């Protein structure tokens, strides 16, 4: 059977692309080595982050670099083999992180973020997944008066971008989450129009199920080779060979492995995150996800339990798990909430796909016709999946684009 479009990658981004294409009368095949919602989309912090209008630049201040260098932080850690392997991408990352560059990058980034909740809502409604969503925001906790004041000033500026917030003192914070111990904190920002998802994997699965209900096809298979011929695309997998007129690569941190044989080598690098769940009790029940801004970890209420999610670890895709960062985070988290019984015997780990200029790649390939890329969303693939899906569908079907995609072109790295 021949498909109009094959999408490789069944995370939030790939599933959303397939959904939008199928909804607009395409005949779509979604391929991945694991079923939708089984990889990075399974393990994130479960937030649709309307407030995420700022990127995460490479540290450039000397004090910040000195802080990171000992490699004992809770927000960021690194491994030397990864630094050596991805040194060129990291050098670009450092260059893109000047204040002037970041200002321009964020103005482009914000054109995507501003549509994240509305685009999710379209898919949530169609998929009947509303029970997974809570729309009363999340809490950004601060231990330092200095960072708290900076966050308040930034939040006021963010109102111009449609981001809503409240500033909470300690008494208000304790009233919202009476089970938590906020000793050592000075206050919080309550981001009001960002959403919580009680099971990120289930949301992706709901989108995938709706895609199948629209007669879309999903195959769990490992792609071995991609070939373009006069008739279109041939995708050779470990189980079968599939044919299509058009092809979209949306495989997150695995995307470069798929496109390198076609002559592309984008500066994509992975950043790993860890999480572990703890059983919910009367003593540790919380109603909002809470981000410890100064320590860089998230604790949030999930269907599986209280999920503790680390910051980032710079490592290679196949490196063995290192739970040192998570163990340090758990010591801090257990001072905030009584976390006693872990749900899993071993913590989860997964990788996020990052680009050195902190923006995803969304657009056509330059060496092949009828080939599109959609990856590199860093920490925000879960947030931006539906928006990306809409844009890829608009490109493929030559519709007017909701936003200008020139800043996200793969060709921006060709020089």
Coordinates of C-alpha atoms in Angstrom, one line a residue:
X1 CA 0.0 0.0 0.0
X2 CA 1.2 3.5 -0.8
X3 CA 0.6 6.4 1.6
X4 CA 0.4 10.1 0.9
X5 CA 2.6 10.9 3.8
X6 CA 4.8 8.8 6.2
X7 CA 5.8 10.4 9.5
X8 CA 8.7 8.9 11.3
X9 CA 8.6 9.6 15.0
X10 CA 5.7 8.9 17.4
X11 CA 6.4 11.3 20.2
X12 CA 4.2 14.4 20.8
X13 CA 5.6 16.1 17.7
X14 CA 5.3 13.2 15.3
X15 CA 1.9 12.1 16.5
X16 CA 0.6 15.7 16.2
X17 CA 1.9 16.0 12.7
X18 CA 0.2 12.7 11.7
X19 CA -3.0 13.8 13.4
X20 CA -3.2 17.2 11.5
X21 CA -2.4 15.6 8.2
X22 CA -5.0 12.8 8.6
X23 CA -7.6 15.3 9.8
X24 CA -7.0 17.2 6.5
X25 CA -7.8 14.2 4.3
X26 CA -4.3 12.7 3.9
X27 CA -3.6 9.0 4.0
X28 CA -0.9 8.9 6.7
X29 CA 1.4 6.2 8.2
X30 CA 3.1 6.9 11.5
X31 CA 6.2 4.9 12.1
X32 CA 8.4 4.5 15.2
X33 CA 10.3 1.8 17.0
X34 CA 8.0 2.3 20.0
X35 CA 4.3 3.1 20.1
X36 CA 3.2 6.8 20.7
X37 CA 3.9 8.3 24.1
X38 CA 6.6 5.7 25.0
X39 CA 9.8 7.7 24.9
X40 CA 10.5 11.4 25.9
X41 CA 6.8 12.2 25.8
X42 CA 6.3 9.7 28.6
X43 CA 8.8 11.2 30.9
X44 CA 8.5 15.0 30.9
X45 CA 7.1 17.2 33.6
X46 CA 3.6 17.2 32.2
X47 CA 3.3 21.0 31.6
X48 CA 1.9 22.8 28.5
X49 CA 3.9 25.9 29.1
X50 CA 2.2 29.0 27.8
X51 CA 4.6 31.0 30.0
X52 CA 7.7 29.6 28.3
X53 CA 8.5 32.7 26.2
X54 CA 12.1 32.6 27.2
X55 CA 14.8 30.2 26.0
X56 CA 17.7 28.6 28.0
X57 CA 21.0 30.3 26.9
X58 CA 24.4 28.8 27.5
X59 CA 25.9 30.2 30.7
X60 CA 28.1 33.2 29.8
X61 CA 28.6 35.0 33.1
X62 CA 31.8 33.9 34.9
X63 CA 30.0 33.3 38.1
X64 CA 27.5 31.0 36.4
X65 CA 30.2 29.0 34.6
X66 CA 32.1 28.6 37.8
X67 CA 29.0 27.3 39.5
X68 CA 28.4 24.7 36.8
X69 CA 32.0 23.6 36.5
X70 CA 32.2 21.3 39.5
X71 CA 29.5 19.2 37.9
X72 CA 27.5 18.8 41.2
X73 CA 24.5 20.9 40.3
X74 CA 20.9 19.8 40.4
X75 CA 19.9 21.8 37.3
X76 CA 22.6 20.9 34.9
X77 CA 25.4 18.2 34.8
X78 CA 27.6 17.0 32.0
X79 CA 29.8 14.1 31.0
X80 CA 33.2 14.6 29.2
X81 CA 32.5 12.2 26.3
X82 CA 29.4 14.2 25.4
X83 CA 31.3 17.5 25.6
X84 CA 33.9 16.1 23.2
X85 CA 31.4 14.5 20.9
X86 CA 29.1 17.6 20.6
X87 CA 31.8 20.3 21.1
X88 CA 31.0 22.0 17.8
X89 CA 27.3 22.3 18.5
X90 CA 28.1 23.5 22.0
X91 CA 30.4 26.2 20.7
X92 CA 27.6 27.4 18.4
X93 CA 25.2 27.3 21.5
X94 CA 27.6 29.5 23.3
X95 CA 27.8 31.9 20.4
X96 CA 24.1 32.1 20.0
X97 CA 23.7 33.0 23.7
X98 CA 24.8 36.6 23.6
X99 CA 22.1 39.0 24.9
X100 CA 21.5 40.4 21.4
X101 CA 21.2 37.0 19.9
X102 CA 18.9 35.7 22.6
X103 CA 16.6 38.7 22.3
X104 CA 16.1 38.0 18.5
X105 CA 15.8 34.2 19.1
X106 CA 13.1 34.7 21.7
X107 CA 11.1 37.1 19.6
X108 CA 10.9 34.2 17.0
X109 CA 10.4 31.5 19.6
X110 CA 7.4 33.4 21.0
X111 CA 5.5 33.2 17.7
X112 CA 5.2 29.4 18.4
X113 CA 4.6 29.5 22.1
X114 CA 1.7 31.9 21.9
X115 CA -0.4 29.3 20.2
X116 CA 0.5 26.3 22.3
X117 CA -2.6 26.0 24.5
X118 CA -5.1 26.8 21.7
X119 CA -3.6 24.2 19.4
X120 CA -3.5 21.6 22.2
X121 CA -7.2 22.4 22.9
X122 CA -8.2 21.5 19.3
X123 CA -6.6 18.1 19.7
X124 CA -7.8 17.6 23.3
X125 CA -11.4 18.3 22.3
X126 CA -11.2 16.0 19.3
X127 CA -9.6 13.2 21.3
X128 CA -11.9 13.4 24.4
X129 CA -8.8 13.9 26.6
X130 CA -10.1 16.7 28.8
X131 CA -9.9 14.7 32.0
X132 CA -6.1 14.7 31.7
X133 CA -5.9 18.5 31.8
X134 CA -5.9 20.9 34.7
X135 CA -6.0 24.6 33.8
X136 CA -5.1 26.4 37.0
X137 CA -1.4 26.8 36.3
X138 CA 1.7 25.8 38.1
X139 CA 4.1 27.3 40.7
X140 CA 7.6 28.6 40.2
X141 CA 9.3 28.6 43.7
X142 CA 12.1 30.9 44.7
X143 CA 14.7 30.6 47.4
X144 CA 16.5 33.8 46.7
X145 CA 15.1 37.3 47.0
X146 CA 17.3 38.4 44.1
X147 CA 16.0 35.7 41.7
X148 CA 12.4 36.3 42.9
X149 CA 12.6 40.0 42.1
X150 CA 14.0 39.2 38.7
X151 CA 11.2 36.7 38.1
X152 CA 8.6 39.3 39.1
X153 CA 10.0 41.9 36.6
X154 CA 10.1 39.3 33.9
X155 CA 6.6 38.2 34.6
X156 CA 5.3 41.7 34.3
X157 CA 7.0 42.0 30.9
X158 CA 5.5 38.7 29.9
X159 CA 2.0 40.1 30.2
X160 CA 2.6 41.8 26.9
X161 CA 2.9 38.3 25.4
X162 CA -0.4 37.2 26.8
X163 CA 1.1 35.4 29.8
X164 CA -0.9 35.7 33.1
X165 CA 0.5 35.3 36.6
X166 CA 0.1 36.1 40.3
X167 CA 2.9 36.8 42.7
X168 CA 2.6 34.7 45.9
X169 CA 4.1 35.5 49.3
X170 CA 4.9 32.6 51.6
X171 CA 1.5 32.7 53.4
X172 CA -0.4 32.6 50.1
X173 CA 1.9 29.8 48.9
X174 CA 1.2 27.7 52.0
X175 CA -2.5 28.3 51.6
X176 CA -2.4 26.9 48.1
X177 CA -0.3 23.8 49.0
X178 CA -0.6 23.2 52.8
X179 CA 1.1 19.8 52.7
X180 CA 4.4 21.3 51.5
X181 CA 7.2 22.6 53.6
X182 CA 8.4 25.9 52.2
X183 CA 11.2 26.6 54.7
X184 CA 14.0 28.3 52.8
X185 CA 11.8 29.8 50.1
X186 CA 10.8 33.4 49.8
X187 CA 7.8 33.3 47.5
X188 CA 6.5 32.0 44.1
X189 CA 5.2 33.0 40.7
X190 CA 1.8 31.3 39.9
X191 CA 1.7 31.0 36.1
X192 CA -2.0 31.1 35.5
X193 CA -2.6 30.2 31.9
X194 CA -0.2 27.2 31.6
X195 CA -1.8 23.8 31.9
X196 CA -0.9 20.6 33.8
X197 CA -1.3 17.1 32.3
X198 CA -1.8 14.3 34.8
X199 CA -0.3 11.7 32.4
X200 CA 1.7 13.0 29.4
X201 CA 2.0 9.6 27.9
X202 CA -1.8 9.1 28.0
X203 CA -2.3 12.4 26.3
X204 CA -0.1 11.4 23.4
X205 CA -1.9 8.0 23.3
X206 CA -5.2 9.8 23.2
X207 CA -4.1 11.9 20.2
X208 CA -2.8 8.7 18.5
X209 CA -6.0 6.8 19.1
X210 CA -8.0 9.7 17.5
X211 CA -5.6 9.6 14.6
X212 CA -6.4 6.0 14.1
X213 CA -10.1 6.7 14.4
X214 CA -9.7 9.0 11.4
X215 CA -8.3 6.0 9.5
X216 CA -4.6 6.8 10.2
X217 CA -2.2 3.9 10.5
X218 CA 0.5 3.3 13.2
X219 CA 3.3 0.7 12.8
X220 CA 5.7 -0.2 15.6
X221 CA 8.9 -0.8 13.6
X222 CA 12.6 0.1 13.4
X223 CA 13.5 2.1 10.3
X224 CA 16.6 0.7 8.7
X225 CA 16.9 2.7 5.4
X226 CA 15.3 5.6 3.7
X227 CA 15.4 5.8 -0.1
X228 CA 14.0 8.3 -2.6
X229 CA 13.2 7.2 -6.1
X230 CA 11.2 8.6 -9.0
X231 CA 7.9 7.6 -7.5
X232 CA 8.6 9.0 -4.0
X233 CA 9.9 7.5 -0.7
X234 CA 10.7 3.9 0.3
X235 CA 11.1 3.2 4.0
X236 CA 12.8 -0.1 4.7
X237 CA 12.2 -1.3 8.3
X238 CA 13.0 -4.4 10.3
X239 CA 9.5 -5.8 9.5
X240 CA 8.4 -4.5 6.1
X241 CA 8.9 -1.9 3.4
X242 CA 6.5 1.1 3.1
X243 CA 6.0 3.6 0.3
X244 CA 4.8 7.2 0.3
X245 CA 4.7 10.4 -1.8
X246 CA 5.9 12.6 1.1
X247 CA 8.0 12.1 4.2
X248 CA 8.3 13.9 7.5
X249 CA 11.2 13.2 9.9
X250 CA 10.1 14.0 13.5
X251 CA 12.1 11.5 15.5
X252 CA 13.3 13.9 18.2
X253 CA 16.9 13.1 19.3
X254 CA 17.1 10.2 16.8
X255 CA 16.4 12.4 13.8
X256 CA 20.0 13.0 12.8
X257 CA 20.6 9.2 12.6
X258 CA 17.8 9.1 10.0
X259 CA 18.8 12.0 7.9
X260 CA 22.6 11.6 7.8
X261 CA 22.5 8.9 5.2
X262 CA 20.6 11.4 3.0
X263 CA 23.4 13.9 3.3
X264 CA 22.2 16.1 6.2
X265 CA 24.2 16.7 9.4
X266 CA 22.5 19.3 11.6
X267 CA 24.0 20.3 15.0
X268 CA 21.4 18.4 17.0
X269 CA 22.5 17.2 20.5
X270 CA 20.6 15.4 23.3
X271 CA 20.0 16.5 26.9
X272 CA 18.9 13.8 29.2
X273 CA 16.4 14.1 32.0
X274 CA 15.4 11.7 34.8
X275 CA 12.2 11.2 36.8
X276 CA 10.9 9.0 39.6
X277 CA 7.4 8.6 41.1
X278 CA 6.4 8.4 44.7
X279 CA 3.2 7.1 46.2
X280 CA 0.6 9.7 47.1
X281 CA -0.4 9.9 50.7
X282 CA -2.5 12.3 52.8
X283 CA 0.7 13.9 53.9
X284 CA 2.2 14.6 50.5
X285 CA -0.8 15.4 48.3
X286 CA -0.3 18.5 46.1
X287 CA -2.5 20.1 43.5
X288 CA 0.0 22.1 41.4
X289 CA 3.3 21.2 39.8
X290 CA 6.1 23.1 41.6
X291 CA 9.4 24.1 39.9
X292 CA 12.2 24.9 42.3
X293 CA 13.7 27.7 40.3
X294 CA 17.0 27.9 42.2
X295 CA 17.7 24.2 42.1
X296 CA 16.2 23.3 38.7
X297 CA 13.8 20.4 39.3
X298 CA 10.0 19.9 39.1
X299 CA 7.7 18.0 41.4
X300 CA 4.2 17.4 40.2
X301 CA 1.0 15.4 40.8
X302 CA 0.6 12.6 38.2
X303 CA -1.7 9.6 37.8
X304 CA 1.4 7.4 38.6
X305 CA 2.2 9.4 41.8
X306 CA 4.3 12.5 42.7
X307 CA 6.7 12.8 39.8
X308 CA 10.1 14.3 40.6
X309 CA 11.8 15.4 37.4
X310 CA 15.4 16.5 37.1
X311 CA 17.0 19.3 35.1
X312 CA 19.3 18.4 32.2
X313 CA 22.3 16.1 31.9
X314 CA 24.6 16.6 28.9
X315 CA 25.4 13.1 27.8
X316 CA 25.4 10.8 24.8
X317 CA 22.2 8.9 23.8
X318 CA 23.5 5.5 24.7
X319 CA 25.4 6.3 27.9
X320 CA 24.4 4.3 30.9
X321 CA 22.1 5.9 33.4
X322 CA 23.7 8.0 36.2
X323 CA 21.4 8.6 39.0
X324 CA 23.7 11.1 40.9
X325 CA 21.7 14.2 39.8
X326 CA 18.4 12.6 40.7
X327 CA 19.6 11.4 44.1
X328 CA 20.8 15.0 44.9
X329 CA 17.4 16.3 43.7
X330 CA 15.5 13.8 45.8
X331 CA 17.3 15.0 49.0
X332 CA 15.9 18.5 48.3
X333 CA 12.5 17.3 47.3
X334 CA 12.0 15.2 50.4
X335 CA 12.5 18.4 52.5
X336 CA 9.5 19.9 50.7
X337 CA 7.3 16.8 50.7
X338 CA 7.3 13.5 52.6
X339 CA 8.2 11.2 49.8
X340 CA 8.6 7.7 51.2
X341 CA 7.7 4.9 48.8
X342 CA 9.0 5.0 45.2
X343 CA 6.6 3.6 42.6
X344 CA 9.3 2.2 40.2
X345 CA 12.2 0.0 41.2
X346 CA 14.5 2.2 38.9
X347 CA 14.1 5.8 37.8
X348 CA 13.2 6.6 34.1
X349 CA 15.6 8.4 31.8
X350 CA 15.0 10.0 28.4
X351 CA 16.6 12.5 26.0
X352 CA 15.4 15.8 24.6
X353 CA 16.5 17.0 21.2
X354 CA 18.3 20.4 21.3
X355 CA 19.6 22.8 18.7
X356 CA 22.4 25.3 19.4
X357 CA 20.2 28.4 18.7
X358 CA 17.5 27.1 21.0
X359 CA 14.8 26.9 18.2
X360 CA 13.4 23.8 16.6
X361 CA 13.9 22.8 13.0
X362 CA 10.5 23.0 11.2
X363 CA 10.5 23.1 7.4
X364 CA 11.4 21.5 4.1
X365 CA 14.8 19.8 3.4
X366 CA 16.9 21.5 0.8
X367 CA 18.4 18.5 -0.9
X368 CA 15.3 16.5 -1.5
X369 CA 11.8 17.3 -2.7
X370 CA 8.8 16.2 -0.6
X371 CA 10.9 15.8 2.6
X372 CA 10.2 17.9 5.8
X373 CA 11.9 18.1 9.1
X374 CA 10.3 18.8 12.5
X375 CA 12.6 18.2 15.5
X376 CA 14.9 20.0 18.0
X377 CA 12.2 21.4 20.3
X378 CA 14.5 21.0 23.4
X379 CA 12.4 21.0 26.6
X380 CA 9.2 22.1 24.7
X381 CA 8.3 19.3 22.3
X382 CA 5.4 18.3 24.5
X383 CA 4.2 21.9 24.6
X384 CA 4.7 22.7 20.9
X385 CA 3.8 19.4 19.3
X386 CA 0.2 20.4 18.2
X387 CA 1.5 23.8 16.9
X388 CA 4.2 22.1 14.9
X389 CA 1.7 19.6 13.6
X390 CA -0.5 22.4 12.3
X391 CA 2.5 24.1 10.6
X392 CA 3.8 21.0 8.9
X393 CA 0.3 20.2 7.6
X394 CA 0.0 23.8 6.3
X395 CA 3.4 23.5 4.5
X396 CA 2.7 20.1 2.9
X397 CA -0.7 21.2 1.7
X398 CA 0.6 24.6 0.6
X399 CA -1.7 26.6 2.8
X400 CA -1.1 30.1 4.3
X401 CA 1.2 29.6 7.4
X402 CA 0.0 30.7 10.8
X403 CA 3.5 32.0 11.6
X404 CA 6.6 32.8 9.6
X405 CA 8.7 29.6 9.5
X406 CA 11.9 31.2 8.0
X407 CA 13.6 31.4 11.5
X408 CA 13.1 27.6 11.9
X409 CA 14.4 26.5 8.5
X410 CA 17.0 23.7 8.5
X411 CA 19.0 25.9 6.0
X412 CA 19.9 28.3 8.8
X413 CA 22.8 26.0 9.7
X414 CA 24.1 25.4 6.1
X415 CA 26.8 28.0 6.5

